Amino acid sequence: MPEDYDELIHGAFGDFTDDAESTITSRGSGDVRSKVARRRRYRTTTVIVIILLLALVGFLAFG
Amino acid sequence: MTVVMAHAAPKPVPAAESLPDFDEFYSANYLRLTVQIYAYLGDQHEAQDLVQEAFCRAFSRWKTVSEYAEPLAWVRRVAWNLATSRFRKQKTAVNFLRKQREEHVEGPSPDRVALTRALSQIPEHHRRAVVLYYLGQLSVTEIALQEGVAEGTVKSWLSRGRAALGNQLTGQRGGDDA
């Protein structure tokens, strides 16, 4: 019966969790904050560059 | 990636001034979520990257996410979606070759290897259900919501996954004892 495996699987996952938690290192929420800030900066810069390019193209075409 | 929070409505929404702090939320849930994804993918560093990415996405829209009844459910779903995409890509030959490269790191314990190996032998849907149920401690209803399937389907996945994983684990132990 599959239910018979419950204890075995619980034990295996318990050992796995204990073992994995001792080796997993968190980079911290500071890393998340800086990564998101970097992406926002990158996005803003990209938008500004595109607007400037469009303005330049418009100026060259019609100016 | 668009995540639909169909189950976000039932509980009352907290007032803006009582929004949960992101740092606390992160430190309370990062490890638990990483262990789940690690069990699913079998790759610890990949799991850490994916969970970090899920938290990045949550932080970039934290004002909205923190107002959900269960912000963790949102992050967990994003992390699992990312993991599923990554898992499917891992099936390609490129990833197979990448895994063959020589690495000199301290190896995981035999128990961890045994479980990872056993999990890799069972079908993907069954593995997801088993990991979410036993490791994530989600109920059948919660798993059904996350996966977008009927509860009966989850019960079927769990039953088959439990049997397959149990067989794998007992088979391995039998092999080790022999």
GROMACS .gro file of C-alpha atoms in nm, chain B residues 1-166:
model
  166
   64MET     CA    1   0.564   3.587  -1.644
   65THR     CA    2   0.205   3.646  -1.551
   66VAL     CA    3   0.080   3.476  -1.240
   67VAL     CA    4  -0.292   3.466  -1.177
   68MET     CA    5  -0.378   3.475  -0.809
   69ALA     CA    6  -0.718   3.318  -0.823
   70HIS     CA    7  -0.698   3.221  -0.456
   71ALA     CA    8  -0.583   3.560  -0.326
   72ALA     CA    9  -0.923   3.705  -0.256
   73PRO     CA   10  -1.083   3.519   0.039
   74LYS     CA   11  -0.880   3.664   0.326
   75PRO     CA   12  -0.902   4.031   0.427
   76VAL     CA   13  -0.645   4.261   0.271
   77PRO     CA   14  -0.411   4.424   0.527
   78ALA     CA   15  -0.403   4.801   0.560
   79ALA     CA   16  -0.119   4.977   0.382
   80GLU     CA   17   0.058   5.070   0.705
   81SER     CA   18   0.067   4.706   0.817
   82LEU     CA   19   0.224   4.566   0.501
   83PRO     CA   20   0.466   4.290   0.587
   84ASP     CA   21   0.830   4.389   0.573
   85PHE     CA   22   1.010   4.240   0.273
   86ASP     CA   23   1.329   4.157   0.465
   87GLU     CA   24   1.137   3.960   0.727
   88PHE     CA   25   0.934   3.788   0.459
   89TYR     CA   26   1.251   3.695   0.273
   90SER     CA   27   1.440   3.558   0.571
   91ALA     CA   28   1.136   3.364   0.694
   92ASN     CA   29   1.076   3.185   0.365
   93TYR     CA   30   1.393   3.174   0.154
   94LEU     CA   31   1.542   2.859   0.302
   95ARG     CA   32   1.223   2.653   0.305
   96LEU     CA   33   1.142   2.742  -0.053
   97THR     CA   34   1.497   2.672  -0.170
   98VAL     CA   35   1.491   2.324  -0.014
   99GLN     CA   36   1.168   2.244  -0.202
  100ILE     CA   37   1.304   2.359  -0.536
  101TYR     CA   38   1.631   2.181  -0.468
  102ALA     CA   39   1.445   1.854  -0.409
  103TYR     CA   40   1.255   1.906  -0.733
  104LEU     CA   41   1.551   2.002  -0.954
  105GLY     CA   42   1.828   1.811  -0.780
  106ASP     CA   43   2.059   2.111  -0.817
  107GLN     CA   44   2.120   2.327  -0.512
  108HIS     CA   45   2.281   2.626  -0.685
  109GLU     CA   46   2.014   2.634  -0.951
  110ALA     CA   47   1.750   2.625  -0.679
  111GLN     CA   48   1.913   2.916  -0.496
  112ASP     CA   49   1.925   3.122  -0.818
  113LEU     CA   50   1.561   3.053  -0.902
  114VAL     CA   51   1.429   3.131  -0.557
  115GLN     CA   52   1.636   3.451  -0.549
  116GLU     CA   53   1.483   3.545  -0.885
  117ALA     CA   54   1.133   3.476  -0.755
  118PHE     CA   55   1.198   3.708  -0.460
  119CYS     CA   56   1.336   3.972  -0.701
  120ARG     CA   57   1.011   3.961  -0.894
  121ALA     CA   58   0.815   3.984  -0.573
  122PHE     CA   59   1.018   4.281  -0.452
  123SER     CA   60   0.980   4.469  -0.780
  124ARG     CA   61   0.601   4.465  -0.721
  125TRP     CA   62   0.606   4.430  -0.344
  126LYS     CA   63   0.332   4.684  -0.284
  127THR     CA   64   0.091   4.464  -0.477
  128VAL     CA   65   0.225   4.124  -0.373
  129SER     CA   66   0.233   4.212  -0.004
  130GLU     CA   67  -0.138   4.289  -0.020
  131TYR     CA   68  -0.223   3.939  -0.135
  132ALA     CA   69  -0.376   3.716   0.127
  133GLU     CA   70  -0.074   3.487   0.092
  134PRO     CA   71   0.232   3.656  -0.059
  135LEU     CA   72   0.425   3.333  -0.006
  136ALA     CA   73   0.187   3.146  -0.237
  137TRP     CA   74   0.268   3.399  -0.511
  138VAL     CA   75   0.644   3.368  -0.464
  139ARG     CA   76   0.622   2.990  -0.439
  140ARG     CA   77   0.425   2.974  -0.761
  141VAL     CA   78   0.672   3.196  -0.945
  142ALA     CA   79   0.964   2.990  -0.813
  143TRP     CA   80   0.799   2.664  -0.916
  144ASN     CA   81   0.715   2.801  -1.261
  145LEU     CA   82   1.076   2.908  -1.305
  146ALA     CA   83   1.191   2.568  -1.183
  147THR     CA   84   0.962   2.388  -1.425
  148SER     CA   85   1.095   2.592  -1.716
  149ARG     CA   86   1.449   2.524  -1.604
  150PHE     CA   87   1.377   2.157  -1.553
  151ARG     CA   88   1.249   2.124  -1.909
  152LYS     CA   89   1.555   2.298  -2.046
  153GLN     CA   90   1.772   2.061  -1.845
  154LYS     CA   91   1.650   1.782  -2.064
  155THR     CA   92   1.844   1.917  -2.358
  156ALA     CA   93   2.177   1.780  -2.460
  157VAL     CA   94   2.350   2.107  -2.371
  158ASN     CA   95   2.259   2.067  -2.008
  159PHE     CA   96   2.357   1.705  -2.016
  160LEU     CA   97   2.702   1.804  -2.135
  161ARG     CA   98   2.726   2.083  -1.876
  162LYS     CA   99   2.661   1.833  -1.602
  163GLN     CA  100   2.955   1.623  -1.719
  164ARG     CA  101   3.210   1.892  -1.638
  165GLU     CA  102   3.450   1.820  -1.358
  166GLU     CA  103   3.377   1.994  -1.029
  167HIS     CA  104   3.569   1.976  -0.705
  168VAL     CA  105   3.325   2.051  -0.427
  169GLU     CA  106   3.234   1.880  -0.105
  170GLY     CA  107   2.980   1.613  -0.192
  171PRO     CA  108   2.632   1.591  -0.045
  172SER     CA  109   2.552   1.326   0.211
  173PRO     CA  110   2.454   0.974   0.094
  174ASP     CA  111   2.096   1.031   0.218
  175ARG     CA  112   2.062   1.346   0.011
  176VAL     CA  113   2.201   1.173  -0.296
  177ALA     CA  114   1.966   0.877  -0.244
  178LEU     CA  115   1.657   1.097  -0.223
  179THR     CA  116   1.762   1.314  -0.516
  180ARG     CA  117   1.826   1.003  -0.723
  181ALA     CA  118   1.494   0.848  -0.622
  182LEU     CA  119   1.306   1.169  -0.703
  183SER     CA  120   1.470   1.190  -1.044
  184GLN     CA  121   1.328   0.847  -1.128
  185ILE     CA  122   0.963   0.942  -1.085
  186PRO     CA  123   0.751   1.139  -1.336
  187GLU     CA  124   0.761   1.519  -1.317
  188HIS     CA  125   0.400   1.576  -1.206
  189HIS     CA  126   0.428   1.311  -0.937
  190ARG     CA  127   0.753   1.461  -0.815
  191ARG     CA  128   0.603   1.809  -0.793
  192ALA     CA  129   0.308   1.678  -0.594
  193VAL     CA  130   0.525   1.474  -0.358
  194VAL     CA  131   0.771   1.759  -0.293
  195LEU     CA  132   0.495   2.015  -0.236
  196TYR     CA  133   0.306   1.777  -0.006
  197TYR     CA  134   0.588   1.636   0.204
  198LEU     CA  135   0.842   1.915   0.190
  199GLY     CA  136   0.626   2.219   0.129
  200GLN     CA  137   0.359   2.085   0.364
  201LEU     CA  138   0.085   2.207   0.134
  202SER     CA  139  -0.258   2.048   0.145
  203VAL     CA  140  -0.409   1.871  -0.154
  204THR     CA  141  -0.633   2.174  -0.209
  205GLU     CA  142  -0.338   2.415  -0.206
  206ILE     CA  143  -0.142   2.199  -0.450
  207ALA     CA  144  -0.444   2.180  -0.679
  208LEU     CA  145  -0.472   2.560  -0.673
  209GLN     CA  146  -0.105   2.609  -0.747
  210GLU     CA  147  -0.097   2.356  -1.028
  211GLY     CA  148  -0.435   2.457  -1.170
  212VAL     CA  149  -0.577   2.102  -1.164
  213ALA     CA  150  -0.857   1.919  -0.984
  214GLU     CA  151  -0.801   1.784  -0.633
  215GLY     CA  152  -0.863   1.432  -0.762
  216THR     CA  153  -0.574   1.473  -1.003
  217VAL     CA  154  -0.345   1.580  -0.720
  218LYS     CA  155  -0.456   1.282  -0.511
  219SER     CA  156  -0.378   1.054  -0.802
  220TRP     CA  157  -0.034   1.213  -0.853
  221LEU     CA  158   0.036   1.185  -0.482
  222SER     CA  159  -0.069   0.823  -0.462
  223ARG     CA  160   0.139   0.722  -0.763
  224GLY     CA  161   0.431   0.941  -0.664
  225ARG     CA  162   0.431   0.805  -0.310
  226ALA     CA  163   0.430   0.447  -0.436
  227ALA     CA  164   0.703   0.512  -0.692
  228LEU     CA  165   0.922   0.703  -0.449
  229GLY     CA  166   0.870   0.442  -0.178
   0.00000   0.00000   0.00000
